[in-house]
Amino acid sequence: MLLSETAASIKDMEIRGAGRIARAAVKALADYAENLDVSDPETFKQEMQRAADILTGTRPTAVSLPNAVRSVMRVLDSLDSVENARNAVFLRAAEFIEHSEHAIGRIAEIGARHISDGDVLLTHCNSEAALGCILEAHRQGKELEVYATEVRPRGQGLITIKTLNDAGIRTNYIVDSAARYFINDVDLVVVGADAIAVNGAVVNKIGTAQIAHAANEARTNVIVAAETYKFAPRTILGEKIEIEERDTTEVLPAEVAARLPFVRVRNPAFDVTPAEYIDLIVTEQGAIPPELAFTVIRDYLGWRIEDLR
Ligand code: RI2
């Protein structure tokens, strides 16, 4: 796939999910490096930077995307020849993809320990990290029942219920606004994350904050399954995580909106769940309370405040 095709697929969500877009972006960078026909190392670096900017500009919220792209681009800091730079990009991209896939497996193992036999779970959107925990608990023989939301406007809940159904897990498919209605029947909420701020706040699919709020009120635990590359280093500097607002036609067809001149359709794709509504964040390095987000950024992502300026 060409770089522009990968970028377009990420933007229109043919490739979606914070982990998947990160892996697709580093693969696109490696392919781009392979076909880059230049002999001057500086030109190579500039062209790679241009490609990196196109990829990171596709979706602004999922920090996995810039974190993954930056982890590849870092190898170009000390390049001496185009050939060495190209090989370093291949190697780093392959390492990232392997690390990401391994992280999903580790999170599933750790997350499954927090799921008990007989639990009723609720999940929102379609997160491979969150679903990994549920599927692993099921694989271990735990009897589970899941509530899965529809996820307006893009309907990612449909992917989730197909996966759960294929695994033979008893699943209830509900509209997003029914989460509060069923929350007292739920033992544990399991969701993924697109970004996690230094204060432990979790950015995830729009509606997550409402569910976490309802869970908090009902004393139902909430766990977030997220690879360490979903922690947002620049939040250390006080930078806010940008919330993507997608095309309004995802919510209301343009011809209907055209007849309602006083109505403005809004379509934020994500919201922010405060740390106090989250019991645990399950990463591949272990389960941590959200308050330890800074430690993950410093120790596992290796970002120091000096690197961020
Ligand atoms: P994994 C998705 O975003 C959802 O918000 C999901 O919870 C999150 O990414 C993490 O997904 P979108 O691409 O990386 O559907 O765990 O907007 O698959």
PDB file of C-alpha atoms and ligand atoms in Angstrom, residues 13 15-21 59 104 124-130 156 191-194 204-206 225 227 230 244 269-270, ligand 1:
ATOM      1  CA  MET A  13     -11.208   4.580   9.635  1.00  0.00           C
ATOM      2  CA  ILE A  15      -7.830   0.979   9.457  1.00  0.00           C
ATOM      3  CA  ARG A  16      -8.884   1.850  12.992  1.00  0.00           C
ATOM      4  CA  GLY A  17      -8.156   1.174  16.652  1.00  0.00           C
ATOM      5  CA  ALA A  18      -5.302   2.988  18.351  1.00  0.00           C
ATOM      6  CA  GLY A  19      -2.908   0.017  18.247  1.00  0.00           C
ATOM      7  CA  ARG A  20      -3.714  -0.967  14.659  1.00  0.00           C
ATOM      8  CA  ILE A  21      -3.193   2.535  13.290  1.00  0.00           C
ATOM      9  CA  ARG A  59      -5.987  11.291  13.351  1.00  0.00           C
ATOM     10  CA  ILE A 104      -1.488  -7.131  23.415  1.00  0.00           C
ATOM     11  CA  HIS A 124     -17.490   0.101  24.856  1.00  0.00           C
ATOM     12  CA  CYS A 125     -16.261   0.476  21.284  1.00  0.00           C
ATOM     13  CA  ASN A 126     -13.876  -2.046  19.781  1.00  0.00           C
ATOM     14  CA  SER A 127     -10.536  -2.306  21.513  1.00  0.00           C
ATOM     15  CA  GLU A 128      -8.217  -5.195  20.723  1.00  0.00           C
ATOM     16  CA  ALA A 129      -6.483  -4.689  24.082  1.00  0.00           C
ATOM     17  CA  ALA A 130      -9.760  -4.774  26.058  1.00  0.00           C
ATOM     18  CA  GLN A 156     -17.722  -0.297  16.136  1.00  0.00           C
ATOM     19  CA  VAL A 191     -12.341  -0.589  27.862  1.00  0.00           C
ATOM     20  CA  GLY A 192      -9.335   0.420  25.800  1.00  0.00           C
ATOM     21  CA  ALA A 193      -7.650   3.796  25.394  1.00  0.00           C
ATOM     22  CA  ASP A 194      -6.528   6.107  22.620  1.00  0.00           C
ATOM     23  CA  ASN A 204     -11.230   6.841  24.749  1.00  0.00           C
ATOM     24  CA  LYS A 205     -14.243   6.544  22.428  1.00  0.00           C
ATOM     25  CA  ILE A 206     -16.949   9.119  23.023  1.00  0.00           C
ATOM     26  CA  ALA A 225      -6.366  -2.013  28.788  1.00  0.00           C
ATOM     27  CA  GLU A 227      -0.145  -0.529  25.738  1.00  0.00           C
ATOM     28  CA  LYS A 230      -0.735   5.045  24.471  1.00  0.00           C
ATOM     29  CA  GLU A 244     -10.827  14.712  17.109  1.00  0.00           C
ATOM     30  CA  ALA A 269     -14.903  11.024  18.504  1.00  0.00           C
ATOM     31  CA  PHE A 270     -13.454  10.798  22.027  1.00  0.00           C
TER      32      PHE A 270
HETATM   33  P1  RI2 B   1      -7.177  -0.686  20.622  1.00  0.00           P
HETATM   34  C1  RI2 B   1     -10.491   3.086  19.167  1.00  0.00           C
HETATM   35  O1  RI2 B   1     -10.620   4.267  18.448  1.00  0.00           O
HETATM   36  C2  RI2 B   1     -11.466   3.007  20.325  1.00  0.00           C
HETATM   37  O2  RI2 B   1     -11.658   4.248  20.972  1.00  0.00           O
HETATM   38  C3  RI2 B   1     -10.764   1.997  21.191  1.00  0.00           C
HETATM   39  O3  RI2 B   1     -11.252   1.973  22.516  1.00  0.00           O
HETATM   40  C4  RI2 B   1      -9.335   2.506  21.105  1.00  0.00           C
HETATM   41  O4  RI2 B   1      -9.187   2.928  19.740  1.00  0.00           O
HETATM   42  C5  RI2 B   1      -8.264   1.547  21.472  1.00  0.00           C
HETATM   43  O5  RI2 B   1      -8.311   0.430  20.621  1.00  0.00           O
HETATM   44  P2  RI2 B   1     -11.259   4.337  16.945  1.00  0.00           P
HETATM   45  O6  RI2 B   1     -10.107   4.088  16.002  1.00  0.00           O
HETATM   46  O7  RI2 B   1      -5.875  -0.024  20.293  1.00  0.00           O
HETATM   47  O8  RI2 B   1     -12.372   3.350  16.818  1.00  0.00           O
HETATM   48  O9  RI2 B   1      -7.169  -1.314  21.988  1.00  0.00           O
HETATM   49  O10 RI2 B   1     -11.746   5.769  16.837  1.00  0.00           O
HETATM   50  O11 RI2 B   1      -7.629  -1.638  19.536  1.00  0.00           O
END
